[in-house]
């Protein structure tokens, strides 16, 4: 299934917002502002100005600024989990599944959801405890895809390290690519970068 088809299915199921809707545009602008200015320094007025509405109109969609932050995180995890699940299901061999996961995560970090992914990492502590629990539950589903594939590789003797530690190391390495990976400058393609990560892991 193509990314666009996955996205449309999630929109139809009301799991993510239509990007052309007022809510969708607001979440996209919020992700940019929260990443660039930080959640605490971004005001309701900033958010309203970014989408060209009055400040009070924001509360037609969300009760608080924190609800906007949570929605950015929740919808990003839902989308990327669906994309990764589809990528894994297209493959049969554990090694191919791992490559699909790496490619999908690199694409999410350096592509359309990159800003929201950064917000998820850096603004986690800005959420209330109850909101953190909700986001964490979704995150655990996302991570279970990775841990399952890594465990298959370990069981098959292709991975010698601890599965949990391997995933934590991959999380850091892949997330950090947003600071230096610039394919538009004639460097590695996303496929090429995925190959490099696989080579580092010994595949």
Coordinates of N, CA and C in Angstrom, one line a residue:
X1 N 0.8 -1.2 0.0 CA 0.0 0.0 0.0 C 0.9 1.2 0.0
X2 N 0.6 2.2 -0.9 CA 1.3 3.5 -0.9 C 1.1 4.3 0.3
X3 N 2.1 5.2 0.6 CA 1.9 6.1 1.7 C 0.6 6.9 1.6
X4 N 0.4 7.4 0.4 CA -0.8 8.2 0.2 C -2.1 7.4 0.5
X5 N -2.1 6.2 0.2 CA -3.3 5.3 0.5 C -3.4 5.1 2.0
X6 N -2.3 4.9 2.6 CA -2.3 4.7 4.1 C -2.9 5.9 4.7
X7 N -2.4 7.1 4.3 CA -2.8 8.4 4.9 C -4.3 8.6 4.7
X8 N -4.8 8.3 3.5 CA -6.2 8.5 3.2 C -7.0 7.6 4.1
X9 N -6.6 6.3 4.3 CA -7.3 5.4 5.1 C -7.4 5.9 6.5
X10 N -6.3 6.4 7.0 CA -6.3 7.0 8.4 C -7.2 8.2 8.5
X11 N -7.2 9.0 7.5 CA -8.1 10.2 7.5 C -9.6 9.7 7.5
X12 N -9.9 8.8 6.7 CA -11.3 8.2 6.7 C -11.7 7.7 8.0
X13 N -10.7 7.0 8.7 CA -11.0 6.5 10.0 C -10.9 7.5 11.1
X14 N -10.6 8.7 10.8 CA -10.5 9.9 11.7 C -9.4 9.6 12.7
X15 N -8.4 9.0 12.3 CA -7.2 8.7 13.2 C -6.2 9.8 13.0
X16 N -6.2 10.5 11.8 CA -5.3 11.6 11.6 C -6.2 12.7 10.9
X17 N -5.7 13.9 10.9 CA -6.4 15.0 10.3 C -6.1 15.2 8.8
X18 N -7.1 15.6 8.1 CA -6.9 15.9 6.7 C -5.9 17.1 6.6
X19 N -4.8 17.0 5.9 CA -3.9 18.2 5.9 C -4.4 19.4 5.3
X20 N -5.5 19.3 4.5 CA -6.0 20.6 3.9 C -7.2 21.1 4.8
X21 N -7.6 20.4 5.8 CA -8.6 20.9 6.7 C -8.0 22.0 7.6
X22 N -8.8 22.7 8.3 CA -8.4 23.8 9.2 C -7.6 23.1 10.4
X23 N -8.0 22.0 10.9 CA -7.3 21.3 11.9 C -6.0 20.7 11.5
X24 N -6.0 20.2 10.3 CA -4.7 19.6 9.7 C -3.7 20.7 9.5
X25 N -4.1 21.9 9.0 CA -3.2 23.0 8.7 C -2.7 23.5 10.0
X26 N -3.5 23.6 11.0 CA -3.1 24.0 12.4 C -2.0 23.1 13.0
X27 N -2.3 21.8 12.9 CA -1.3 20.9 13.4 C 0.1 20.9 12.7
X28 N 0.0 21.1 11.4 CA 1.2 21.2 10.6 C 2.0 22.5 11.0
X29 N 1.3 23.6 11.2 CA 2.0 24.8 11.6 C 2.5 24.7 13.0
X30 N 1.7 24.1 13.8 CA 2.1 23.9 15.2 C 3.4 23.1 15.4
X31 N 3.5 22.1 14.6 CA 4.7 21.2 14.6 C 5.9 22.1 14.2
X32 N 5.8 22.9 13.2 CA 6.9 23.8 12.8 C 7.2 24.8 13.9
X33 N 6.2 25.4 14.5 CA 6.5 26.4 15.6 C 7.1 25.7 16.8
X34 N 6.5 24.6 17.2 CA 7.0 23.9 18.4 C 8.5 23.5 18.2
X35 N 8.8 23.1 17.0 CA 10.2 22.7 16.7 C 11.1 23.9 16.7
X36 N 10.7 24.9 16.1 CA 11.6 26.1 15.9 C 11.7 27.0 17.1
X37 N 10.6 27.2 17.8 CA 10.5 28.1 18.9 C 10.5 27.4 20.3
X38 N 10.1 26.2 20.2 CA 9.8 25.4 21.5 C 8.4 25.6 21.9
X39 N 7.9 24.6 22.6 CA 6.5 24.6 23.0 C 6.2 25.8 23.9
X40 N 7.0 26.0 24.9 CA 6.7 27.0 25.9 C 6.7 28.4 25.4
X41 N 7.6 28.6 24.4 CA 7.8 30.0 23.8 C 6.8 30.3 22.7
X42 N 6.1 29.2 22.2 CA 5.1 29.4 21.2 C 3.8 29.8 21.9
X43 N 3.2 30.9 21.5 CA 2.0 31.4 22.1 C 0.8 31.0 21.2
X44 N -0.4 31.1 21.8 CA -1.7 30.9 21.1 C -1.8 31.9 19.9
X45 N -1.3 33.1 20.2 CA -1.3 34.1 19.1 C -0.4 33.7 17.9
X46 N 0.7 33.1 18.2 CA 1.6 32.6 17.2 C 1.0 31.5 16.3
X47 N 0.3 30.6 17.0 CA -0.4 29.5 16.3 C -1.5 30.1 15.4
X48 N -2.3 31.0 16.0 CA -3.4 31.5 15.2 C -2.9 32.3 14.0
X49 N -1.8 33.1 14.2 CA -1.3 33.9 13.1 C -0.7 33.0 12.0
X50 N -0.2 31.8 12.3 CA 0.4 30.9 11.4 C -0.6 30.4 10.4
X51 N -1.9 30.2 10.9 CA -2.9 29.7 10.0 C -3.9 30.8 9.6
X52 N -3.6 32.1 10.0 CA -4.5 33.2 9.5 C -5.8 33.2 10.2
X53 N -5.9 32.9 11.5 CA -7.2 33.0 12.1 C -7.1 33.8 13.4
X54 N -8.2 34.1 14.1 CA -8.1 34.8 15.4 C -7.8 33.8 16.4
X55 N -7.1 34.3 17.5 CA -6.7 33.4 18.6 C -7.8 32.6 19.1
X56 N -9.0 33.2 19.3 CA -10.1 32.5 19.9 C -10.6 31.4 19.1
X57 N -10.4 31.4 17.8 CA -10.8 30.4 16.9 C -10.1 29.1 17.0
X58 N -8.9 29.1 17.6 CA -8.2 27.9 17.9 C -9.0 26.9 18.7
X59 N -9.7 27.5 19.7 CA -10.4 26.7 20.7 C -11.7 26.1 20.1
X60 N -11.9 26.3 18.8 CA -13.0 25.6 18.2 C -12.5 24.1 17.9
X61 N -11.2 24.0 17.8 CA -10.6 22.6 17.5 C -10.0 22.0 18.7
X62 N -9.4 22.8 19.6 CA -8.7 22.3 20.8 C -9.0 23.2 22.0
X63 N -9.1 22.6 23.1 CA -9.4 23.3 24.4 C -8.2 24.1 24.9
X64 N -7.0 23.5 24.7 CA -5.8 24.1 25.3 C -4.7 24.0 24.3
X65 N -3.6 24.7 24.5 CA -2.4 24.6 23.7 C -1.8 23.2 23.9
X66 N -1.9 22.6 25.1 CA -1.3 21.3 25.3 C -2.0 20.2 24.4
X67 N -3.3 20.4 24.2 CA -4.1 19.5 23.4 C -3.6 19.5 22.0
X68 N -3.1 20.7 21.5 CA -2.5 20.8 20.2 C -1.2 20.0 20.1
X69 N -0.4 20.2 21.2 CA 0.9 19.5 21.2 C 0.6 18.0 21.2
X70 N -0.3 17.5 22.0 CA -0.6 16.1 22.1 C -1.1 15.6 20.7
X71 N -1.9 16.3 20.1 CA -2.5 15.9 18.8 C -1.4 15.8 17.8
X72 N -0.4 16.7 17.8 CA 0.8 16.6 16.9 C 1.5 15.3 17.1
X73 N 1.7 14.9 18.3 CA 2.4 13.7 18.6 C 1.6 12.5 18.3
X74 N 0.3 12.4 18.7 CA -0.5 11.3 18.5 C -0.7 11.0 17.0
X75 N -1.0 12.0 16.2 CA -1.2 11.7 14.8 C 0.0 11.3 14.1
X76 N 1.2 11.8 14.5 CA 2.4 11.4 13.9 C 2.7 10.0 14.2
X77 N 2.5 9.6 15.4 CA 2.8 8.2 15.8 C 1.8 7.2 15.0
X78 N 0.6 7.6 15.0 CA -0.4 6.8 14.2 C 0.0 6.6 12.8
X79 N 0.4 7.7 12.1 CA 0.7 7.7 10.7 C 2.0 6.8 10.5
X80 N 3.0 7.1 11.3 CA 4.2 6.3 11.1 C 4.1 4.9 11.5
X81 N 3.3 4.6 12.5 CA 3.1 3.1 12.8 C 2.4 2.4 11.7
X82 N 1.4 3.1 11.0 CA 0.7 2.4 9.9 C 1.7 2.2 8.7
X83 N 2.5 3.2 8.5 CA 3.5 3.1 7.3 C 4.5 2.0 7.6
X84 N 5.0 1.9 8.8 CA 5.9 0.9 9.1 C 5.3 -0.5 9.1
X85 N 4.1 -0.6 9.6 CA 3.5 -1.9 9.6 C 3.3 -2.4 8.2
X86 N 2.9 -1.5 7.3 CA 2.7 -1.9 5.9 C 4.0 -2.3 5.3
X87 N 5.1 -1.5 5.6 CA 6.4 -1.8 5.1 C 6.9 -3.2 5.5
X88 N 6.7 -3.6 6.8 CA 7.1 -4.9 7.3 C 6.3 -6.0 6.7
X89 N 5.0 -5.8 6.5 CA 4.1 -6.8 6.0 C 4.4 -7.1 4.5
X90 N 5.1 -6.2 3.8 CA 5.4 -6.5 2.4 C 6.6 -7.5 2.3
X91 N 7.3 -7.7 3.4 CA 8.5 -8.5 3.4 C 8.3 -9.8 4.1
X92 N 9.1 -10.8 3.8 CA 9.0 -12.1 4.5 C 10.2 -12.4 5.4
X93 N 11.4 -12.1 4.9 CA 12.6 -12.4 5.6 C 12.9 -11.3 6.7
X94 N 13.3 -11.7 7.8 CA 13.6 -10.7 8.9 C 14.6 -9.6 8.5
X95 N 15.6 -10.0 7.7 CA 16.6 -9.0 7.3 C 15.9 -7.9 6.4
X96 N 15.0 -8.4 5.5 CA 14.3 -7.4 4.6 C 13.3 -6.6 5.5
X97 N 12.7 -7.2 6.5 CA 11.8 -6.4 7.4 C 12.6 -5.3 8.1
X98 N 13.8 -5.6 8.6 CA 14.6 -4.6 9.2 C 15.0 -3.5 8.3
X99 N 15.4 -3.8 7.1 CA 15.7 -2.8 6.1 C 14.5 -1.9 5.9
X100 N 13.3 -2.5 5.8 CA 12.1 -1.7 5.5 C 11.8 -0.8 6.7
X101 N 12.0 -1.3 7.9 CA 11.8 -0.4 9.1 C 12.8 0.8 9.1
X102 N 14.1 0.5 8.8 CA 15.1 1.5 8.8 C 14.7 2.6 7.8
X103 N 14.4 2.1 6.6 CA 14.0 3.0 5.5 C 12.8 3.9 5.9
X104 N 11.8 3.3 6.4 CA 10.6 4.0 6.8 C 10.8 5.0 7.9
X105 N 11.7 4.6 8.9 CA 11.9 5.6 10.0 C 12.8 6.7 9.5
X106 N 13.8 6.5 8.7 CA 14.6 7.5 8.1 C 13.7 8.5 7.3
X107 N 12.7 7.9 6.5 CA 11.8 8.8 5.7 C 11.0 9.6 6.6
X108 N 10.5 9.1 7.7 CA 9.6 9.8 8.6 C 10.4 10.9 9.3
X109 N 11.6 10.7 9.7 CA 12.5 11.7 10.4 C 12.9 12.8 9.4
X110 N 13.2 12.4 8.2 CA 13.7 13.4 7.2 C 12.7 13.9 6.2
X111 N 11.5 13.4 6.3 CA 10.5 13.8 5.3 C 9.3 14.6 5.9
X112 N 8.1 14.2 5.5 CA 6.9 15.0 5.8 C 6.7 15.1 7.3
X113 N 7.0 14.1 8.1 CA 6.7 14.2 9.5 C 7.9 14.5 10.4
X114 N 9.0 15.0 9.7 CA 10.2 15.3 10.4 C 10.0 16.3 11.6
X115 N 9.3 17.3 11.3 CA 9.1 18.4 12.3 C 8.4 17.8 13.5
X116 N 7.3 17.1 13.2 CA 6.5 16.5 14.3 C 7.3 15.4 15.1
X117 N 8.2 14.7 14.4 CA 9.0 13.7 15.1 C 10.0 14.4 16.0
X118 N 10.5 15.5 15.6 CA 11.4 16.3 16.5 C 10.6 16.8 17.7
X119 N 9.4 17.2 17.5 CA 8.6 17.7 18.6 C 8.3 16.6 19.6
X120 N 8.1 15.4 19.1 CA 7.8 14.2 19.9 C 9.0 13.9 20.8
X121 N 10.2 14.1 20.3 CA 11.4 13.8 21.1 C 11.7 15.0 22.1
X122 N 11.7 16.2 21.6 CA 12.1 17.3 22.5 C 11.1 17.9 23.4
X123 N 9.8 17.7 23.1 CA 8.8 18.4 23.9 C 8.0 17.4 24.7
X124 N 8.5 16.2 24.8 CA 7.8 15.1 25.6 C 7.4 15.6 27.0
X125 N 8.4 16.2 27.7 CA 8.1 16.6 29.1 C 7.1 17.8 29.2
X126 N 6.7 18.4 28.1 CA 5.8 19.5 28.2 C 4.3 18.9 28.3
X127 N 4.2 17.6 28.1 CA 2.8 17.0 28.2 C 2.5 16.7 29.7
X128 N 1.3 16.7 30.0 CA 0.8 16.3 31.4 C 1.1 14.8 31.5
X129 N 1.0 14.3 32.7 CA 1.2 12.9 33.0 C 0.2 12.0 32.2
X130 N -1.0 12.5 32.2 CA -2.1 11.7 31.6 C -1.9 11.6 30.1
X131 N -1.4 12.8 29.5 CA -1.2 12.8 28.1 C 0.0 12.0 27.7
X132 N 1.0 12.0 28.6 CA 2.2 11.2 28.4 C 1.9 9.7 28.3
X133 N 1.0 9.3 29.2 CA 0.6 7.9 29.2 C -0.1 7.5 27.9
X134 N -1.0 8.4 27.4 CA -1.7 8.1 26.1 C -0.7 8.0 25.0
X135 N 0.2 8.9 24.9 CA 1.2 8.9 23.8 C 2.1 7.7 23.9
X136 N 2.5 7.4 25.2 CA 3.4 6.3 25.4 C 2.8 5.0 25.0
X137 N 1.5 4.8 25.2 CA 0.8 3.6 24.8 C 0.8 3.4 23.3
X138 N 0.7 4.5 22.5 CA 0.8 4.5 21.1 C 2.3 4.2 20.7
X139 N 3.2 4.8 21.4 CA 4.6 4.6 21.1 C 5.0 3.1 21.3
X140 N 4.4 2.5 22.3 CA 4.8 1.1 22.5 C 4.4 0.2 21.4
X141 N 3.2 0.5 20.7 CA 2.8 -0.2 19.6 C 3.8 -0.1 18.4
X142 N 4.3 1.2 18.3 CA 5.3 1.5 17.2 C 6.6 0.7 17.5
X143 N 7.0 0.8 18.8 CA 8.3 0.1 19.1 C 8.2 -1.4 19.0
X144 N 7.0 -1.9 19.3 CA 6.8 -3.4 19.2 C 7.1 -3.9 17.8
X145 N 6.9 -3.1 16.8 CA 7.2 -3.6 15.4 C 8.7 -3.8 15.3
X146 N 9.5 -2.8 15.8 CA 10.9 -2.9 15.8 C 11.4 -4.1 16.6
X147 N 11.0 -4.2 17.9 CA 11.5 -5.3 18.8 C 11.1 -6.7 18.2
X148 N 10.0 -6.8 17.6 CA 9.6 -8.1 17.0 C 10.6 -8.5 15.9
X149 N 10.9 -7.6 15.0 CA 11.8 -7.9 13.9 C 13.2 -8.2 14.5
X150 N 13.7 -7.4 15.4 CA 15.0 -7.6 16.0 C 15.1 -8.9 16.7
X151 N 14.0 -9.3 17.3 CA 14.0 -10.6 18.0 C 14.1 -11.7 17.0
X152 N 13.4 -11.6 15.9 CA 13.5 -12.6 14.9 C 14.9 -12.8 14.4
X153 N 15.6 -11.7 14.2 CA 17.0 -11.7 13.8 C 17.9 -12.3 14.8
X154 N 17.6 -12.0 16.1 CA 18.4 -12.6 17.2 C 18.2 -14.1 17.3
X155 N 16.9 -14.5 17.2 CA 16.6 -15.9 17.2 C 17.2 -16.7 16.1
X156 N 17.4 -16.0 14.9 CA 18.0 -16.7 13.8 C 19.5 -16.6 13.7
X157 N 20.1 -16.0 14.8 CA 21.5 -15.9 14.9 C 22.1 -14.8 14.0
X158 N 21.3 -13.9 13.5 CA 21.8 -12.8 12.7 C 22.1 -11.5 13.5
X159 N 21.7 -11.5 14.7 CA 21.9 -10.4 15.6 C 22.4 -10.9 17.0
X160 N 23.5 -10.4 17.4 CA 24.1 -11.0 18.6 C 23.8 -10.1 19.8
X161 N 23.5 -8.8 19.6 CA 23.4 -7.9 20.7 C 22.0 -8.0 21.3
X162 N 21.8 -7.4 22.5 CA 20.5 -7.4 23.2 C 19.5 -6.6 22.3
X163 N 18.3 -7.1 22.2 CA 17.3 -6.5 21.3 C 17.0 -5.1 21.7
X164 N 16.7 -4.9 23.0 CA 16.3 -3.6 23.5 C 17.4 -2.6 23.3
X165 N 18.7 -3.0 23.6 CA 19.8 -2.0 23.4 C 20.0 -1.7 21.9
X166 N 19.9 -2.7 21.1 CA 20.0 -2.5 19.6 C 19.0 -1.5 19.1
X167 N 17.8 -1.6 19.6 CA 16.8 -0.6 19.2 C 17.1 0.8 19.7
X168 N 17.5 0.9 21.0 CA 17.9 2.2 21.5 C 19.0 2.8 20.7
X169 N 20.0 2.0 20.4 CA 21.1 2.6 19.6 C 20.6 3.0 18.2
X170 N 19.8 2.2 17.6 CA 19.2 2.6 16.3 C 18.4 3.9 16.4
X171 N 17.6 4.0 17.4 CA 16.8 5.2 17.6 C 17.6 6.4 17.6
X172 N 18.7 6.4 18.4 CA 19.6 7.6 18.5 C 20.3 7.9 17.1
X173 N 20.8 6.8 16.5 CA 21.5 7.0 15.2 C 20.6 7.5 14.1
X174 N 19.4 7.0 14.0 CA 18.5 7.4 13.0 C 17.9 8.8 13.2
X175 N 17.6 9.0 14.5 CA 17.1 10.4 14.8 C 18.1 11.5 14.5
X176 N 19.4 11.2 14.8 CA 20.4 12.2 14.6 C 20.6 12.6 13.1
X177 N 20.2 11.7 12.2 CA 20.4 12.1 10.8 C 19.8 13.4 10.4
X178 N 18.7 13.8 11.1 CA 18.1 15.1 10.8 C 19.0 16.2 10.9
X179 N 20.1 16.1 11.6 CA 21.0 17.2 11.8 C 22.1 17.3 10.7
X180 N 22.3 16.2 9.9 CA 23.3 16.3 8.9 C 23.0 15.7 7.6
X181 N 21.9 14.9 7.5 CA 21.6 14.3 6.2 C 20.9 15.3 5.3
X182 N 21.6 15.6 4.1 CA 21.1 16.6 3.1 C 21.1 16.0 1.7
X183 N 20.2 15.2 1.4 CA 20.2 14.5 0.0 C 20.1 15.5 -1.1
X184 N 19.5 16.7 -0.8 CA 19.4 17.7 -1.9 C 20.7 18.3 -2.3
X185 N 21.7 18.0 -1.6 CA 23.1 18.5 -1.9 C 23.9 17.5 -2.7
X186 N 23.2 16.5 -3.2 CA 23.9 15.5 -4.0 C 24.5 14.4 -3.3
X187 N 24.1 14.2 -2.0 CA 24.7 13.2 -1.2 C 23.9 11.9 -1.4
X188 N 23.9 11.0 -0.4 CA 23.3 9.7 -0.4 C 21.8 9.9 -0.6
X189 N 21.2 9.0 -1.4 CA 19.7 8.9 -1.4 C 19.3 8.2 -0.1
X190 N 18.0 8.2 0.1 CA 17.5 7.5 1.3 C 17.7 6.0 1.2
X191 N 17.7 5.4 0.0 CA 18.0 4.0 -0.1 C 19.5 3.8 0.2
X192 N 20.3 4.7 -0.3 CA 21.8 4.6 0.0 C 22.1 4.7 1.5
X193 N 21.4 5.6 2.2 CA 21.6 5.8 3.6 C 21.1 4.5 4.3
X194 N 20.0 4.0 3.9 CA 19.5 2.7 4.5 C 20.5 1.6 4.3
X195 N 21.1 1.5 3.2 CA 22.1 0.5 2.9 C 23.3 0.7 3.9
X196 N 23.7 1.9 4.1 CA 24.8 2.2 5.0 C 24.5 1.7 6.4
X197 N 23.3 2.0 6.9 CA 22.9 1.6 8.2 C 22.9 0.1 8.3
X198 N 22.4 -0.6 7.3 CA 22.4 -2.1 7.3 C 23.8 -2.6 7.3
X199 N 24.7 -2.0 6.6 CA 26.1 -2.4 6.5 C 26.7 -2.3 7.9
X200 N 26.4 -1.2 8.6 CA 27.0 -1.0 10.0 C 26.5 -2.1 10.9
X201 N 25.3 -2.6 10.6 CA 24.7 -3.7 11.5 C 25.2 -5.1 11.1
X202 N 26.0 -5.1 10.0 CA 26.6 -6.4 9.5 C 25.7 -7.1 8.5
X203 N 24.8 -6.4 7.9 CA 23.9 -7.1 6.9 C 24.3 -6.6 5.5

